[in-house]
mmCIF file of C-alpha atoms in Angstrom:
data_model
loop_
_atom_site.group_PDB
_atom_site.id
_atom_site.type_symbol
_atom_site.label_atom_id
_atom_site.label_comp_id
_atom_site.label_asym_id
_atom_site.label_seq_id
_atom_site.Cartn_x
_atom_site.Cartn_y
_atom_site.Cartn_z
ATOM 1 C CA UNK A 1 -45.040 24.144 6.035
ATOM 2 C CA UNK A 2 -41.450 24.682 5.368
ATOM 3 C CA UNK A 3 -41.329 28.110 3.817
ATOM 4 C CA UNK A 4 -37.199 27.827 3.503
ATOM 5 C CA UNK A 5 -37.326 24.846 1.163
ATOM 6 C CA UNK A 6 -37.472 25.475 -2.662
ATOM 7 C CA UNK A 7 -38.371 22.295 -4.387
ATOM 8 C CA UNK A 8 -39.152 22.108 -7.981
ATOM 9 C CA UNK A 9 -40.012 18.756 -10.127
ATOM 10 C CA UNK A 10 -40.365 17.957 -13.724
ATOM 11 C CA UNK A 11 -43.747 16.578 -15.700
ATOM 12 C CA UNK A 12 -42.693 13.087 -14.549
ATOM 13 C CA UNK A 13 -42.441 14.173 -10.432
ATOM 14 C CA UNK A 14 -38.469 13.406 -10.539
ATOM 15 C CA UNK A 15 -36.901 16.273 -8.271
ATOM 16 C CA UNK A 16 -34.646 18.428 -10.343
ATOM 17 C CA UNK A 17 -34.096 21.214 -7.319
ATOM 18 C CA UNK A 18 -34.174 20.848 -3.851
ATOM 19 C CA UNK A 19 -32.135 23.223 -1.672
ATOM 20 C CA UNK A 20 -32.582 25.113 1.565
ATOM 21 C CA UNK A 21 -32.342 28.610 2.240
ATOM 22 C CA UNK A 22 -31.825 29.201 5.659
ATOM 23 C CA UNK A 23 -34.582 32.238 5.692
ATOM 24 C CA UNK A 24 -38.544 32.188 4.764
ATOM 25 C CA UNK A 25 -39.639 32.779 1.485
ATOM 26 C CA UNK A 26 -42.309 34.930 0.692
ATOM 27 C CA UNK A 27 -43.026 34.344 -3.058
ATOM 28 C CA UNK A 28 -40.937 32.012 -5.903
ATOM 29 C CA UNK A 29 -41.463 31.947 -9.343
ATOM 30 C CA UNK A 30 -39.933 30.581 -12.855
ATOM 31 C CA UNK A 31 -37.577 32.674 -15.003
ATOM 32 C CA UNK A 32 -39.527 33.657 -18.329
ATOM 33 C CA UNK A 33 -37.321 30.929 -19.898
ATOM 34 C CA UNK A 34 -38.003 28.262 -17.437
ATOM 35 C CA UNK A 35 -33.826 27.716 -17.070
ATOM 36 C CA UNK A 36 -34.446 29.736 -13.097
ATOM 37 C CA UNK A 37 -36.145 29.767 -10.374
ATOM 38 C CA UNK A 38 -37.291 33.393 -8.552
ATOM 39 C CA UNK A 39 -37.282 33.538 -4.662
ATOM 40 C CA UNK A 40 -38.001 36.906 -2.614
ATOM 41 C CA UNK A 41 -37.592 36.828 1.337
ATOM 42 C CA UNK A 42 -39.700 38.519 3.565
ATOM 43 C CA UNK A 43 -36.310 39.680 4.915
ATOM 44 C CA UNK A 44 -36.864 43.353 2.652
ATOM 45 C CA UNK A 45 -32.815 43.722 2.960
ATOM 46 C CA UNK A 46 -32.066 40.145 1.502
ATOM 47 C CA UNK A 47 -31.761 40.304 -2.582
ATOM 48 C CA UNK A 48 -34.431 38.591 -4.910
ATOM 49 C CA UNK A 49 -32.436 35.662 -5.488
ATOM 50 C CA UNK A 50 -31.968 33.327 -9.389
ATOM 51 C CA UNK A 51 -31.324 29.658 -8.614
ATOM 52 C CA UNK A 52 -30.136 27.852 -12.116
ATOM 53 C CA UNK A 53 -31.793 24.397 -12.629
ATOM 54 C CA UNK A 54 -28.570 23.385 -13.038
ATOM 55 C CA UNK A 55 -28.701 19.952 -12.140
ATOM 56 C CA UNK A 56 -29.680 17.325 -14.551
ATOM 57 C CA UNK A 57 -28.652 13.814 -15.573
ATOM 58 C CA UNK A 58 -25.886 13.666 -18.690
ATOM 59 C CA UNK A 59 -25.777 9.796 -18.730
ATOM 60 C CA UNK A 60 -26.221 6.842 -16.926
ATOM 61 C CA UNK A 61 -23.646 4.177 -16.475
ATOM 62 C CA UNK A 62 -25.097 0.210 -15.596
ATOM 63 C CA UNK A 63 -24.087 -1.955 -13.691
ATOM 64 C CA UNK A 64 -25.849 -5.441 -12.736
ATOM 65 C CA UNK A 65 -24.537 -5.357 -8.942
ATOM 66 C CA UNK A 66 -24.318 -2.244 -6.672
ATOM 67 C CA UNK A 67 -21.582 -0.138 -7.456
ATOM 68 C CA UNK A 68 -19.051 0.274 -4.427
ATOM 69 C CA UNK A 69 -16.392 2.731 -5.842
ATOM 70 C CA UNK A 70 -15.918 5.315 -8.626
ATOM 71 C CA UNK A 71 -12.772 7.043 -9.663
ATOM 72 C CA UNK A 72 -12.496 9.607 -11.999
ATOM 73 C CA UNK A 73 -8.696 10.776 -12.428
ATOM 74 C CA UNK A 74 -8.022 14.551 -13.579
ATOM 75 C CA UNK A 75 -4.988 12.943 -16.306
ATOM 76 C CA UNK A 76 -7.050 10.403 -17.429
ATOM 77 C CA UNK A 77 -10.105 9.838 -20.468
ATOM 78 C CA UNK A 78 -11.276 7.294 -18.876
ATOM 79 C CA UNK A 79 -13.986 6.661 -15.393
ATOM 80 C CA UNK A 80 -13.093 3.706 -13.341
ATOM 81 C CA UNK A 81 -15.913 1.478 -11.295
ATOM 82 C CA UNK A 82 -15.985 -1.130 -9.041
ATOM 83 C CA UNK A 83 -19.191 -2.839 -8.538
ATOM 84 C CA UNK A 84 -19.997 -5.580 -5.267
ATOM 85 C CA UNK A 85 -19.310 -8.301 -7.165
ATOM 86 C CA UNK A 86 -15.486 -7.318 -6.925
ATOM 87 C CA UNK A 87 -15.229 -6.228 -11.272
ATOM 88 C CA UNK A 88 -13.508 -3.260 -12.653
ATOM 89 C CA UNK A 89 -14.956 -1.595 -15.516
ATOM 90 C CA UNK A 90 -13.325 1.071 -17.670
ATOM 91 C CA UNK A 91 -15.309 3.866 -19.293
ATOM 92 C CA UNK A 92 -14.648 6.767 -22.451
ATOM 93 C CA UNK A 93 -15.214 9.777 -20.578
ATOM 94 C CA UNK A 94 -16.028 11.035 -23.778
ATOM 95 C CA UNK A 95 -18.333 9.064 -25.053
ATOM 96 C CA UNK A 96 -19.457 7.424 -21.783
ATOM 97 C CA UNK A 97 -19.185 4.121 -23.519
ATOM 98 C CA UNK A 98 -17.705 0.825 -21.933
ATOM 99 C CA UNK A 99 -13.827 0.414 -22.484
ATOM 100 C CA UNK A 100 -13.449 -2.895 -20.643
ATOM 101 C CA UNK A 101 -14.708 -5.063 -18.034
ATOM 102 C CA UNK A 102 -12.309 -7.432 -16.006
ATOM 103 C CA UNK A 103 -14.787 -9.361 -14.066
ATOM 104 C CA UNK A 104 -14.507 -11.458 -11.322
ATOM 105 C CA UNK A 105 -10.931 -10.444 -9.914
ATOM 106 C CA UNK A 106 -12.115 -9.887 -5.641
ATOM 107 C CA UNK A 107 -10.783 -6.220 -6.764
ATOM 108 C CA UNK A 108 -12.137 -4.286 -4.462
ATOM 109 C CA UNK A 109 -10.356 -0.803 -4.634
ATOM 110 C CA UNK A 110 -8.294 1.399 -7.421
ATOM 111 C CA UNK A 111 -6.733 4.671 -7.356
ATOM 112 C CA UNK A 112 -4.639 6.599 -10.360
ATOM 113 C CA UNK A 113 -1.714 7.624 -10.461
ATOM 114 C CA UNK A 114 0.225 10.896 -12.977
ATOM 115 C CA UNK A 115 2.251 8.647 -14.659
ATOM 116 C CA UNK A 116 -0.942 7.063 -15.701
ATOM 117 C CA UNK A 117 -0.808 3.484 -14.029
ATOM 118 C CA UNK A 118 -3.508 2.373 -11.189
ATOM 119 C CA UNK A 119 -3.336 0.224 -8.243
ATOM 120 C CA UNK A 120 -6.046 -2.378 -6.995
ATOM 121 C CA UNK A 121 -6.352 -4.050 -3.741
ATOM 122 C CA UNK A 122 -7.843 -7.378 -3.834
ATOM 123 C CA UNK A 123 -9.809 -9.642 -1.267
ATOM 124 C CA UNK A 124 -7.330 -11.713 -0.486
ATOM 125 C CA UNK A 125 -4.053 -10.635 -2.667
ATOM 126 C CA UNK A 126 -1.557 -8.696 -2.964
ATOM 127 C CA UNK A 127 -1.752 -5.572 -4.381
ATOM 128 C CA UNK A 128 -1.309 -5.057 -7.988
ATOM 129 C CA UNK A 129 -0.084 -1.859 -9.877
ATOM 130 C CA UNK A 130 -2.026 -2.368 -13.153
ATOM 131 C CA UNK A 131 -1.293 0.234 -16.793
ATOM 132 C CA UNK A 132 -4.255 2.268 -17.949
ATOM 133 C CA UNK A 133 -6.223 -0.230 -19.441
ATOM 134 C CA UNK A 134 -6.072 -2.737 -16.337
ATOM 135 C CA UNK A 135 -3.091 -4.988 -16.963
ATOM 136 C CA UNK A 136 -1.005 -6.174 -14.739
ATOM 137 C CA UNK A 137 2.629 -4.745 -14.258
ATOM 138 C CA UNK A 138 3.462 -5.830 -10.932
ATOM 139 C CA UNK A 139 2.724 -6.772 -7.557
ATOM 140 C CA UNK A 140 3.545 -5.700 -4.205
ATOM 141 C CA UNK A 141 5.652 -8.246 -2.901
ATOM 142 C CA UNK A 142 5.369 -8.464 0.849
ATOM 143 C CA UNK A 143 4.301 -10.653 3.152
ATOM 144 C CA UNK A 144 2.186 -8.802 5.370
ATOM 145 C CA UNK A 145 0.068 -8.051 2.332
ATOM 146 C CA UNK A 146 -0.875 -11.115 1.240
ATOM 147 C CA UNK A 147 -4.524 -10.648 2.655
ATOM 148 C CA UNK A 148 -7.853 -8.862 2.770
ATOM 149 C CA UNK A 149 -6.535 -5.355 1.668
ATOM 150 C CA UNK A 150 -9.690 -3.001 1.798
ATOM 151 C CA UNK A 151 -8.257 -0.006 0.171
ATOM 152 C CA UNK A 152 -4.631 0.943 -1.792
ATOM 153 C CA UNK A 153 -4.128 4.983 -2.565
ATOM 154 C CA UNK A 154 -1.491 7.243 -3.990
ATOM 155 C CA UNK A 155 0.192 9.879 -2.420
ATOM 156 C CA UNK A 156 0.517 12.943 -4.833
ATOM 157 C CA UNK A 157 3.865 12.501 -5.418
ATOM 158 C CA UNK A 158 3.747 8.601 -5.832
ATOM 159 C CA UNK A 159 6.318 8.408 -3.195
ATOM 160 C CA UNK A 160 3.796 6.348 -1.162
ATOM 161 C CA UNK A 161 1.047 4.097 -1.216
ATOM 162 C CA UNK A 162 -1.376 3.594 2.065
ATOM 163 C CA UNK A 163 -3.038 0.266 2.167
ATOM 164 C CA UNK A 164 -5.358 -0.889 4.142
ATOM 165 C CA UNK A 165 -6.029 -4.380 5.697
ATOM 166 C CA UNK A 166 -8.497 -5.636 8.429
ATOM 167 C CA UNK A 167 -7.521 -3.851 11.657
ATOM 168 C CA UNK A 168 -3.928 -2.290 10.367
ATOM 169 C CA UNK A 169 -2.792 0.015 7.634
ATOM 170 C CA UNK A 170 0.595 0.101 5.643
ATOM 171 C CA UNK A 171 2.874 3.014 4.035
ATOM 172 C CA UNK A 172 4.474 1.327 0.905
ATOM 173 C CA UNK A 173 7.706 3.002 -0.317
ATOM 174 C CA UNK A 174 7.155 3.384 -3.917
ATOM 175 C CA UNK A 175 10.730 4.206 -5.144
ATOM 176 C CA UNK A 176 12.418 1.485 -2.541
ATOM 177 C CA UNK A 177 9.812 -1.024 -3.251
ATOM 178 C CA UNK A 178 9.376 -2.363 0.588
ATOM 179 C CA UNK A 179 6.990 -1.757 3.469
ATOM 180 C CA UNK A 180 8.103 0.848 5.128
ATOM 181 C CA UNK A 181 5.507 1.844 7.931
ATOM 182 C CA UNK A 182 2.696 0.013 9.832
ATOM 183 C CA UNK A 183 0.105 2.341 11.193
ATOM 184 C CA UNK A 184 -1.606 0.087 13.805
ATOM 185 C CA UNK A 185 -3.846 1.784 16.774
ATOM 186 C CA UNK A 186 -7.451 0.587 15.226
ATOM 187 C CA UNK A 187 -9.629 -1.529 17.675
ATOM 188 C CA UNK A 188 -11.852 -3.204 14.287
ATOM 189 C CA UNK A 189 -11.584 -2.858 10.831
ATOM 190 C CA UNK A 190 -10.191 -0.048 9.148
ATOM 191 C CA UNK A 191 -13.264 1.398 6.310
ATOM 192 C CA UNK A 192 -10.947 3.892 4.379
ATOM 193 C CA UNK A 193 -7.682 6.366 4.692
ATOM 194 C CA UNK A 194 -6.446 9.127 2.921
ATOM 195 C CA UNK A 195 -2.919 11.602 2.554
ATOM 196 C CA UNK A 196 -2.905 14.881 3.114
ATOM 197 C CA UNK A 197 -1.905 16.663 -0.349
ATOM 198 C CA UNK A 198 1.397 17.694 1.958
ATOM 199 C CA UNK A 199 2.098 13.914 2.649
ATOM 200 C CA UNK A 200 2.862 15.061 6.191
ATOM 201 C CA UNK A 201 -0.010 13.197 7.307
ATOM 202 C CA UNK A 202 -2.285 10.025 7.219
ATOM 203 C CA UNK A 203 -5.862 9.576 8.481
ATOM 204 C CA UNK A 204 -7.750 6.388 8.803
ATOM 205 C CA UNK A 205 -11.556 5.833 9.512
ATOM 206 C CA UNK A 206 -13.019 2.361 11.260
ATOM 207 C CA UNK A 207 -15.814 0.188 12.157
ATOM 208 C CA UNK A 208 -14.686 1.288 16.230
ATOM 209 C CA UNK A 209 -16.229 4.686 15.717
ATOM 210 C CA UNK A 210 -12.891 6.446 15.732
ATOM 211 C CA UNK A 211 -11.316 8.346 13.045
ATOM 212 C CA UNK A 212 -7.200 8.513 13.559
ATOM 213 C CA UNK A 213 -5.045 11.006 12.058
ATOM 214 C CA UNK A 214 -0.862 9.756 11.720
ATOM 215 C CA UNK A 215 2.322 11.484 11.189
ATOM 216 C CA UNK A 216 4.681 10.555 8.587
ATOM 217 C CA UNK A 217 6.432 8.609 11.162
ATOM 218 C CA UNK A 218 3.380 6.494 12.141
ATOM 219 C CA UNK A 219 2.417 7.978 15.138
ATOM 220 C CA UNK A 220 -1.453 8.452 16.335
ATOM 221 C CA UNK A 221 -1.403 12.559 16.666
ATOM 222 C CA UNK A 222 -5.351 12.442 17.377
ATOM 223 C CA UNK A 223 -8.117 10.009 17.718
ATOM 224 C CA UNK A 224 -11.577 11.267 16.864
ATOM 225 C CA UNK A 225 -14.538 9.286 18.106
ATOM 226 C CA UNK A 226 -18.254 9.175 16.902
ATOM 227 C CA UNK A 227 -21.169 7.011 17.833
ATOM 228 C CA UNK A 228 -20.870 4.779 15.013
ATOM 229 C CA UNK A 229 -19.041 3.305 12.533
ATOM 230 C CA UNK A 230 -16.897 6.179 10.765
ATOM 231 C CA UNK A 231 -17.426 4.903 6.953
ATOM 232 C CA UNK A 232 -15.136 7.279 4.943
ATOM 233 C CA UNK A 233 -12.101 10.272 6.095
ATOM 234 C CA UNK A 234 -10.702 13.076 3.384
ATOM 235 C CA UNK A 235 -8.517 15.484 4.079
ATOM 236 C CA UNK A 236 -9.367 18.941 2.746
ATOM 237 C CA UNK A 237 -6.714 20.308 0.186
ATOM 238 C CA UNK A 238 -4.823 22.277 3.010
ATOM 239 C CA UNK A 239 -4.595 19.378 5.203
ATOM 240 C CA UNK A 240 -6.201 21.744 8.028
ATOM 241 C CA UNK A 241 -9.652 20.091 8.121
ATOM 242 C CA UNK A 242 -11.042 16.245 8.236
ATOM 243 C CA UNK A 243 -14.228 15.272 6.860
ATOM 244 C CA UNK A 244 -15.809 12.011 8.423
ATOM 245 C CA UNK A 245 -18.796 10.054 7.359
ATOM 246 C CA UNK A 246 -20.090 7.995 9.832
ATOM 247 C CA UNK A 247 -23.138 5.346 9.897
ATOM 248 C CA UNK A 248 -24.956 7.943 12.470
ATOM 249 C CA UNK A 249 -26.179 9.979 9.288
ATOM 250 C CA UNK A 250 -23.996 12.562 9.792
ATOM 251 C CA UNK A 251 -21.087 13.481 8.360
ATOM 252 C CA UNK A 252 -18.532 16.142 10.177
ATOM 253 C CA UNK A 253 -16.099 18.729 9.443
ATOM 254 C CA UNK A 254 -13.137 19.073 12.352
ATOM 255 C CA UNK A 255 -10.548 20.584 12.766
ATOM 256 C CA UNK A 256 -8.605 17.968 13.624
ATOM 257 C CA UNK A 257 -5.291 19.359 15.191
ATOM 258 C CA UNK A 258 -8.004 20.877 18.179
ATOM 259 C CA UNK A 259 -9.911 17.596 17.898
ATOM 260 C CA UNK A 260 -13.377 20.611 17.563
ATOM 261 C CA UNK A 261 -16.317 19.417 15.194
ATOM 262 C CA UNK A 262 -16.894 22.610 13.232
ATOM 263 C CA UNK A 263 -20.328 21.901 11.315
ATOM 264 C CA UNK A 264 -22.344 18.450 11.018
ATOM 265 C CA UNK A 265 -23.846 17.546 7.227
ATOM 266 C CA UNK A 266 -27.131 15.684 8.068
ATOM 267 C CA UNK A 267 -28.844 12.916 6.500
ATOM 268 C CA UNK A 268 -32.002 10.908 8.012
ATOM 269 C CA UNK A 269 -29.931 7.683 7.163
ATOM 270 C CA UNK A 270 -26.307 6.374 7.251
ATOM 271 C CA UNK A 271 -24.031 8.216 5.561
ATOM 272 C CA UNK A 272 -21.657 6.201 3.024
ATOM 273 C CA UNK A 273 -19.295 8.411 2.253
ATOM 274 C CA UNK A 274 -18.268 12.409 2.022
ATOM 275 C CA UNK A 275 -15.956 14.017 0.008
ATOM 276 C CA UNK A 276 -14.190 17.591 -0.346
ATOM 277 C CA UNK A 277 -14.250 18.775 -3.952
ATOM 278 C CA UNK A 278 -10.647 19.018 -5.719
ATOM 279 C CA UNK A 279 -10.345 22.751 -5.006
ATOM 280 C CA UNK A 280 -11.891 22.477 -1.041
ATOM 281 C CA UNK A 281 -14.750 24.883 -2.121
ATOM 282 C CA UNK A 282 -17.540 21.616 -1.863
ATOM 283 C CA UNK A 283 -18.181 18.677 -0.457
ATOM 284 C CA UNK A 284 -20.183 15.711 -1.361
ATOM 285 C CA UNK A 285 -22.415 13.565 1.183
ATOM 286 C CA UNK A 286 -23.991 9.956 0.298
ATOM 287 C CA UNK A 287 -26.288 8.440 2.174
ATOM 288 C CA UNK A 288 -29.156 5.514 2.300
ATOM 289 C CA UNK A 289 -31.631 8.272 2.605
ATOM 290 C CA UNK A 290 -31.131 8.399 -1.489
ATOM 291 C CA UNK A 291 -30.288 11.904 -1.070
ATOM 292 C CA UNK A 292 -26.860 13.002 -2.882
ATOM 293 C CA UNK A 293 -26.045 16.220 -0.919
ATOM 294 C CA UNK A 294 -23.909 19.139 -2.063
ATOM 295 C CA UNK A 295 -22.886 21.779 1.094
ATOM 296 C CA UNK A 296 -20.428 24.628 1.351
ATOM 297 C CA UNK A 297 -17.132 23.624 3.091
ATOM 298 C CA UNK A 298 -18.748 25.973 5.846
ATOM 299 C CA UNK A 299 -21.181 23.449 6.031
ATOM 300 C CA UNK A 300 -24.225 25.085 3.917
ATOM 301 C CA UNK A 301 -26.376 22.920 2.379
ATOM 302 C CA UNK A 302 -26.536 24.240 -1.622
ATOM 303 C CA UNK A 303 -28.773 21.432 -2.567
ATOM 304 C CA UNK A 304 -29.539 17.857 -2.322
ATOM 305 C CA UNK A 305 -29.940 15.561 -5.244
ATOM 306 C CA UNK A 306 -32.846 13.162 -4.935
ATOM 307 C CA UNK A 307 -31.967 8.965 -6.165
ATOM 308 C CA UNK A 308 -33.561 6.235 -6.873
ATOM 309 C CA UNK A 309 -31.846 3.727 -4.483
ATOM 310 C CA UNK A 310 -29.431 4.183 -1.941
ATOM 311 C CA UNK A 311 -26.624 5.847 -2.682
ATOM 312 C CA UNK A 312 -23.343 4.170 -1.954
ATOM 313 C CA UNK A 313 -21.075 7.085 -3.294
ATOM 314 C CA UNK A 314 -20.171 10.433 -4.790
ATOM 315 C CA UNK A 315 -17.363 11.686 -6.468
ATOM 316 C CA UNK A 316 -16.480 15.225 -7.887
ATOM 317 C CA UNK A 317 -15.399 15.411 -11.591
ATOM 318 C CA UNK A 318 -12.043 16.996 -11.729
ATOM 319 C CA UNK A 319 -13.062 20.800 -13.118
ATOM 320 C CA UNK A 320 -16.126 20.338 -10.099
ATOM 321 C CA UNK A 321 -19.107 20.801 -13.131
ATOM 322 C CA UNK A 322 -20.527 17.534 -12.441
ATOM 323 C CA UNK A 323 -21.148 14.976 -9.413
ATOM 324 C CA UNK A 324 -20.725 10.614 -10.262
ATOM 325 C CA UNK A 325 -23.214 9.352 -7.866
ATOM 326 C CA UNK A 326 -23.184 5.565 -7.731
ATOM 327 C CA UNK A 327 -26.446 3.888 -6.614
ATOM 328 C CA UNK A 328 -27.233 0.647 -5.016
ATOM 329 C CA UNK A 329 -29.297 -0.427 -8.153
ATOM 330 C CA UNK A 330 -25.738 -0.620 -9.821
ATOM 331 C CA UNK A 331 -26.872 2.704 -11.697
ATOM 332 C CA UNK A 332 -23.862 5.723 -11.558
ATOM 333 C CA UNK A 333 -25.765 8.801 -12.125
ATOM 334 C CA UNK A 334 -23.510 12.346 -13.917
ATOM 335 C CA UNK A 335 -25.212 15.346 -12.780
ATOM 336 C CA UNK A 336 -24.408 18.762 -13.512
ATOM 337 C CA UNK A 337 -24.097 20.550 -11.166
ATOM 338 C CA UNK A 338 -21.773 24.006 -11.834
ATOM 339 C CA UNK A 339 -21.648 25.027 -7.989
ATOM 340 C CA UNK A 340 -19.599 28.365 -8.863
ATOM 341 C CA UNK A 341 -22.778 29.458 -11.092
ATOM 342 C CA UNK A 342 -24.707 29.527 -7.590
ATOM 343 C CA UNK A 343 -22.682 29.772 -5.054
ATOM 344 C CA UNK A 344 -22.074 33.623 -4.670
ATOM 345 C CA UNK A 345 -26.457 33.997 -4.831
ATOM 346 C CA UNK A 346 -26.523 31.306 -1.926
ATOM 347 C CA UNK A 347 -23.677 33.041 0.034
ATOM 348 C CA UNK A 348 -25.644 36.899 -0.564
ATOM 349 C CA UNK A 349 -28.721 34.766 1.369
ATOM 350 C CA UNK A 350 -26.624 33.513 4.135
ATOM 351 C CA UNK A 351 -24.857 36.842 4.565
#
């Protein structure tokens, strides 16, 4: 009955397209070499459109618990998890085999730095910047971090790191090793953060349904509120938009200096997280639905990736060719994707 959905399934009924088109389709049909699919409108002025069946799965990583994080750094070999029971696991990009596993260390967030070292937060610890392979260089000494730190993340220039902890968030002077800001305005806990690529500004998401965007000084510049829980905030490269994922199943694209909602990404379940590609072109939405979605930063759905389970998370790969979707069956799924191969057809169909 829906005549603008394509969806097209292997021998085995696993989905391996699924997009929307925005106008009805009169007739679709395969490419002579199966690699395509055909659609012509009965819009006479829109093109007959060729939509690569581009997405696939390269590998699988396991897990044994639900996997809560994934970080894939653009200077590194290696793919980083974190998995509910609070381990970190190291993988070869190349070969997508396991590098190491330190288990059982409450770690419960990572990010990368360029000079190759990470940082973990832990349950109830301090912060720890750890070398490539997970060892431990040092801590961050501070009181006011010795507790349940939820997130830890690098600003490009390493100058700061934003931590997060139960209703509060910190700014961490990297070179002066001390605390030097505490962003606190939240009303419950505080679910993630990120840093604009200018380091000019800081944004926090929380369970009070508000997402909060802070100067470099510390100051609240704008509170955004939803209906729910905001799970996860990103900053697009510019710094002039702020994606939000919220527990309401949708996630939404502001612009945050007019406090305006510019499109809403819909799932039919909670969404867990949404993410702007590396260049601003993409984003990402997960969501308990199982659905893995892939829109235009105008807010275009380009297709939507079928799971399993629920998923908990999606990250680009650096050069944007593939999604890491992390599932709650402790699976992380690499699809290709290629999103520049189709993006100009989809765009033609819009326009």
């Amino acid at each position: 009955a829906d005549f603008s959905k394509i969806v097209c399934l292997d021998i085995h009924d696993n989905i391996v397209l699924e997009t929307e088109t925005n106008k009805d389709i009169r007739f679709v049909s395969f490419s002579e070499d199966g690699t395509s699919i055909l659609t012509q409108f009965y819009d006479p002025l829109l093109p007959i459109l060729k939509w690569p069946l581009l997405q696939g799965q390269v590998f699988s990583l396991g897990h044994k618990n639900p996997v809560l994080q994934i970080l894939w750094p653009e200077n590194s070999n290696k793919i980083f998890t974190i998995d509910q029971n609070n381990s970190l696991f190291l993988w070869d990009q190349q070969n997508n085999m396991l590098i190491k596993e330190i288990p059982n260390q409450e770690i419960n967030s990572i990010d990368y730095s360029t000079d190759n070292n990470i940082i973990t937060t832990n349950g109830f610890g301090i912060p720890t910047i750890r070398d490539a392979y997970g060892s431990v260089l040092y801590s961050l000494d501070h009181p006011a971090l010795n507790g349940d730190n939820h997130l830890a993340k690098f600003s490009n220039s390493q100058k700061w790191i934003l931590i997060t902890q139960e209703k509060l968030a910190f700014l961490w002077d990297v070179g002066n090793k001390l605390l030097a800001i505490t962003l606190s305005g939240h009303a419950d806990d505080v679910t993630h953060a990120d840093i604009s690529d200018n380091e000019q500004y800081f944004a926090t998401s929380s369970k009070d349904k508000t997402a909060k965007v802070w100067s470099a000084s510390g100051e609240i510049l704008v509170s955004l509120a939803h209906d729910a829980e905001v799970a996860s905030v990103d900053f697009s490269p510019d710094g002039k938009l702020l994606l939000t994922a919220s527990f309401n199943g949708i996630a939404q694209i502001w612009d945050w200096k007019r406090e305006n909602v510019l499109y809403s990404l819909r799932h039919s379940d909670l969404v867990n997280a949404a993410y702007f590609s590396p260049s601003g072109k993409w984003i990402v939405s997960a969501s308990n639905d199982r659905y893995a979605k892939l829109w235009t930063a105008n807010g275009k759905l380009i297709s939507s990736f079928k799971m399993p389970d629920l998923v908990q998370e999606a990250i680009f790969s650096p050069d944007e060719k593939y999604l890491l979707v992390a599932l709650n069956n402790g699976q992380v799924k690499k699809l290709l994707i290629n999103p520049n191969d189709i993006i100009k057809l989809i765009d033609e169909s819009y326009n």
